[in-house]
Amino acid sequence: MAHAIEIALFLHLLSVAVWVGGMVFAHFCLRPALEDLSPQLRLPLIESVFSRFFNWVGIAVIVILLTGGFLLMQFGGAHATWQLHAMAGLGVVMMLIFGHIRFAVFPRIRRAVQAQKWPDGARAVGTVRRLVIVNLVLGVVTIGVAVMSRGI
Ligand code: HEM
């Protein structure tokens, strides 16, 4: 147990890197590179990429919740600093947005690809794009708040 806090922080930050880094890659690298492809090529590819990425984010979210909860207990629980409570609050909002993307919007992309309804699929991808931008901004703010918890 001697290194439990370090191990938890390591896993916490690794998961944050996977989640936030994946969103940066998807938004700034993958999306513009696919822009000129026809919907018939683009949407099945996006569906296939998202289904893999969302599995990774699902694991990251579980690890962030478990390690974050553990760390919060170690850093005072209800008496922890406001920055840590803000991190937890923002983190939960990000997780709810991810849950909405994964369980409400992504199935629409999947159904549209199966039925070859490309305009429906493109609309759903647009919704994912907007929600990912929101989560990306929240993720960066959360990292900033987390660093401020060091008393900067
Ligand atoms: C349920 C959600 C979360 C809880 C309860 C939580 C809790 C914690 C706690 C207690 C620490 C240790 C602070 C310290 O070492 O002084 C920590 C570290 C950190 N967390 Fe979170 N966290 C959550 C979600 C997130 C999310 C979503 C992000 C980023 C997108 C994030 C980014 C960080 C960073 C960058 C650190 C390192 C801060 C540092 O050591 O300077 N956390 N978290």
Short mmCIF file of C-alpha atoms and ligand atoms in Angstrom, two decimals:
data_model
loop_
_atom_site.label_atom_id
_atom_site.label_comp_id
_atom_site.label_asym_id
_atom_site.label_seq_id
_atom_site.Cartn_x
_atom_site.Cartn_y
_atom_site.Cartn_z
CA MET A 1 0.00 0.00 0.00
CA ALA A 2 3.03 2.28 0.38
CA HIS A 3 2.86 3.43 -3.23
CA ALA A 4 -0.92 3.26 -3.65
CA ILE A 5 -1.27 7.03 -4.21
CA GLU A 6 1.50 7.11 -6.83
CA ILE A 7 0.04 4.08 -8.66
CA ALA A 8 -3.47 5.57 -8.60
CA LEU A 9 -2.17 8.93 -9.87
CA PHE A 10 -0.19 7.15 -12.62
CA LEU A 11 -3.28 5.23 -13.82
CA HIS A 12 -5.44 8.37 -13.47
CA LEU A 13 -3.10 10.42 -15.68
CA LEU A 14 -2.58 7.59 -18.18
CA SER A 15 -6.35 7.34 -18.64
CA VAL A 16 -6.70 11.12 -18.97
CA ALA A 17 -3.96 11.02 -21.65
CA VAL A 18 -5.80 8.28 -23.60
CA TRP A 19 -9.16 10.10 -23.42
CA VAL A 20 -8.09 13.72 -24.02
CA GLY A 21 -5.29 12.76 -26.44
CA GLY A 22 -7.72 10.58 -28.42
CA MET A 23 -10.15 13.50 -28.71
CA VAL A 24 -7.35 15.79 -29.96
CA PHE A 25 -6.36 13.19 -32.57
CA ALA A 26 -9.98 12.60 -33.67
CA HIS A 27 -10.84 16.29 -33.93
CA PHE A 28 -7.66 17.85 -35.27
CA CYS A 29 -6.15 15.02 -37.35
CA LEU A 30 -8.71 12.38 -38.36
CA ARG A 31 -11.72 14.60 -39.04
CA PRO A 32 -10.03 17.06 -41.46
CA ALA A 33 -8.25 14.17 -43.24
CA LEU A 34 -11.59 12.44 -43.95
CA GLU A 35 -13.46 15.59 -45.00
CA ASP A 36 -13.04 15.09 -48.75
CA LEU A 37 -14.09 11.41 -48.81
CA SER A 38 -17.57 10.47 -50.03
CA PRO A 39 -20.08 9.59 -47.25
CA GLN A 40 -20.10 5.96 -48.48
CA LEU A 41 -16.41 5.68 -47.59
CA ARG A 42 -16.24 8.16 -44.71
CA LEU A 43 -19.15 7.03 -42.51
CA PRO A 44 -18.29 3.28 -42.31
CA LEU A 45 -14.70 4.28 -41.52
CA ILE A 46 -15.82 6.72 -38.80
CA GLU A 47 -18.15 4.06 -37.35
CA SER A 48 -15.31 1.56 -37.22
CA VAL A 49 -12.84 4.05 -35.68
CA PHE A 50 -15.36 5.31 -33.09
CA SER A 51 -16.40 1.82 -32.00
CA ARG A 52 -12.76 1.06 -31.14
CA PHE A 53 -11.98 4.46 -29.61
CA PHE A 54 -15.13 4.42 -27.45
CA ASN A 55 -14.07 1.06 -25.97
CA TRP A 56 -10.81 2.67 -24.90
CA VAL A 57 -12.64 5.71 -23.51
CA GLY A 58 -15.02 3.39 -21.63
CA ILE A 59 -12.05 1.74 -19.90
CA ALA A 60 -10.42 5.16 -19.27
CA VAL A 61 -13.63 6.50 -17.68
CA ILE A 62 -13.85 3.52 -15.29
CA VAL A 63 -10.18 3.89 -14.31
CA ILE A 64 -10.52 7.69 -13.85
CA LEU A 65 -13.59 7.20 -11.63
CA LEU A 66 -11.96 4.49 -9.47
CA THR A 67 -8.57 6.19 -9.13
CA GLY A 68 -10.12 9.68 -8.80
CA GLY A 69 -12.49 8.44 -6.06
CA PHE A 70 -9.60 6.74 -4.26
CA LEU A 71 -7.35 9.82 -4.56
CA LEU A 72 -10.16 12.11 -3.39
CA MET A 73 -10.51 9.99 -0.24
CA GLN A 74 -6.75 10.24 0.34
CA PHE A 75 -6.81 14.02 -0.14
CA GLY A 76 -9.50 14.72 2.45
CA GLY A 77 -12.77 13.44 0.93
CA ALA A 78 -15.48 16.03 1.59
CA HIS A 79 -12.80 18.33 3.07
CA ALA A 80 -10.59 18.21 -0.05
CA THR A 81 -9.76 21.53 -1.80
CA TRP A 82 -12.33 23.19 -4.06
CA GLN A 83 -10.09 22.47 -7.06
CA LEU A 84 -10.35 18.70 -6.45
CA HIS A 85 -14.14 18.96 -6.09
CA ALA A 86 -14.24 21.02 -9.29
CA MET A 87 -12.19 18.31 -11.03
CA ALA A 88 -14.60 15.62 -9.85
CA GLY A 89 -17.63 17.70 -10.93
CA LEU A 90 -16.20 18.50 -14.37
CA GLY A 91 -15.07 14.88 -14.73
CA VAL A 92 -18.59 13.61 -14.05
CA VAL A 93 -20.05 16.09 -16.59
CA MET A 94 -17.51 14.85 -19.18
CA MET A 95 -18.49 11.26 -18.41
CA LEU A 96 -22.21 12.02 -18.83
CA ILE A 97 -21.49 13.68 -22.18
CA PHE A 98 -19.41 10.65 -23.22
CA GLY A 99 -22.26 8.35 -22.13
CA HIS A 100 -24.66 10.34 -24.31
CA ILE A 101 -22.29 10.14 -27.29
CA ARG A 102 -21.69 6.40 -26.81
CA PHE A 103 -25.21 5.22 -26.00
CA ALA A 104 -27.50 7.74 -27.72
CA VAL A 105 -25.69 9.24 -30.73
CA PHE A 106 -23.26 6.49 -31.79
CA PRO A 107 -26.04 3.88 -32.29
CA ARG A 108 -27.62 6.36 -34.76
CA ILE A 109 -24.38 6.35 -36.79
CA ARG A 110 -24.27 2.55 -36.65
CA ARG A 111 -27.91 2.20 -37.80
CA ALA A 112 -27.42 4.79 -40.57
CA VAL A 113 -24.35 2.95 -41.89
CA GLN A 114 -26.16 -0.40 -41.83
CA ALA A 115 -29.17 1.09 -43.67
CA GLN A 116 -26.88 3.17 -45.92
CA LYS A 117 -28.78 6.31 -44.89
CA TRP A 118 -25.82 8.64 -45.39
CA PRO A 119 -27.51 12.01 -44.57
CA ASP A 120 -28.75 10.58 -41.22
CA GLY A 121 -25.26 9.28 -40.49
CA ALA A 122 -23.63 12.61 -41.39
CA ARG A 123 -26.04 14.45 -39.04
CA ALA A 124 -25.19 12.11 -36.15
CA VAL A 125 -21.45 12.50 -36.85
CA GLY A 126 -21.95 16.29 -36.70
CA THR A 127 -23.56 15.89 -33.25
CA VAL A 128 -20.63 13.75 -32.06
CA ARG A 129 -18.21 16.38 -33.38
CA ARG A 130 -19.91 19.19 -31.40
CA LEU A 131 -20.07 17.11 -28.20
CA VAL A 132 -16.40 16.09 -28.57
CA ILE A 133 -15.44 19.79 -28.84
CA VAL A 134 -17.36 20.45 -25.59
CA ASN A 135 -15.61 17.53 -23.86
CA LEU A 136 -12.23 18.60 -25.20
CA VAL A 137 -12.67 22.11 -23.77
CA LEU A 138 -13.91 20.65 -20.46
CA GLY A 139 -10.96 18.23 -20.43
CA VAL A 140 -8.42 21.03 -20.86
CA VAL A 141 -10.16 23.15 -18.18
CA THR A 142 -10.20 20.12 -15.85
CA ILE A 143 -6.46 19.55 -16.33
CA GLY A 144 -5.90 23.24 -15.55
CA VAL A 145 -8.05 23.02 -12.40
CA ALA A 146 -6.21 19.81 -11.38
CA VAL A 147 -2.85 21.57 -11.64
CA MET A 148 -4.24 24.53 -9.64
CA SER A 149 -4.98 22.08 -6.81
CA ARG A 150 -1.22 22.29 -6.13
CA GLY A 151 -1.79 25.82 -4.83
CA ILE A 152 -0.60 27.74 -7.91
C1 HEM B 1 -14.57 11.57 -11.06
C2 HEM B 1 -13.68 12.36 -11.54
C3 HEM B 1 -12.35 12.70 -10.91
C4 HEM B 1 -11.92 12.70 -9.59
C5 HEM B 1 -12.72 12.31 -8.36
C6 HEM B 1 -10.55 13.14 -9.59
C7 HEM B 1 -9.72 13.25 -8.47
C8 HEM B 1 -8.37 13.52 -8.49
C9 HEM B 1 -7.50 13.61 -7.33
C10 HEM B 1 -7.96 13.47 -5.88
C11 HEM B 1 -6.24 13.88 -7.76
C12 HEM B 1 -4.97 14.03 -6.92
C13 HEM B 1 -4.58 15.50 -6.79
C14 HEM B 1 -3.16 15.68 -6.31
O1 HEM B 1 -2.27 14.87 -6.62
O2 HEM B 1 -2.94 16.69 -5.61
C15 HEM B 1 -6.29 13.97 -9.21
C16 HEM B 1 -5.22 14.30 -10.04
C17 HEM B 1 -5.34 14.72 -11.33
N1 HEM B 1 -6.49 14.63 -12.13
FE1 HEM B 1 -8.30 14.00 -11.50
N2 HEM B 1 -10.18 13.40 -10.88
C18 HEM B 1 -11.25 13.17 -11.72
C19 HEM B 1 -11.30 13.33 -13.08
C20 HEM B 1 -10.30 13.92 -13.83
C21 HEM B 1 -10.41 14.30 -15.22
C22 HEM B 1 -11.65 14.06 -16.08
C23 HEM B 1 -9.23 14.89 -15.58
C24 HEM B 1 -8.80 15.49 -16.89
C25 HEM B 1 -9.49 15.55 -17.99
C26 HEM B 1 -8.36 14.84 -14.43
C27 HEM B 1 -7.05 15.30 -14.42
C28 HEM B 1 -6.19 15.18 -13.36
C29 HEM B 1 -4.80 15.63 -13.37
C30 HEM B 1 -4.08 16.30 -14.56
C31 HEM B 1 -4.26 15.33 -12.10
C32 HEM B 1 -2.84 15.61 -11.62
C33 HEM B 1 -2.82 16.90 -10.81
C34 HEM B 1 -1.51 17.09 -10.10
O3 HEM B 1 -0.99 16.14 -9.48
O4 HEM B 1 -1.00 18.22 -10.17
N3 HEM B 1 -9.05 14.26 -13.38
N4 HEM B 1 -7.61 13.75 -9.63
#
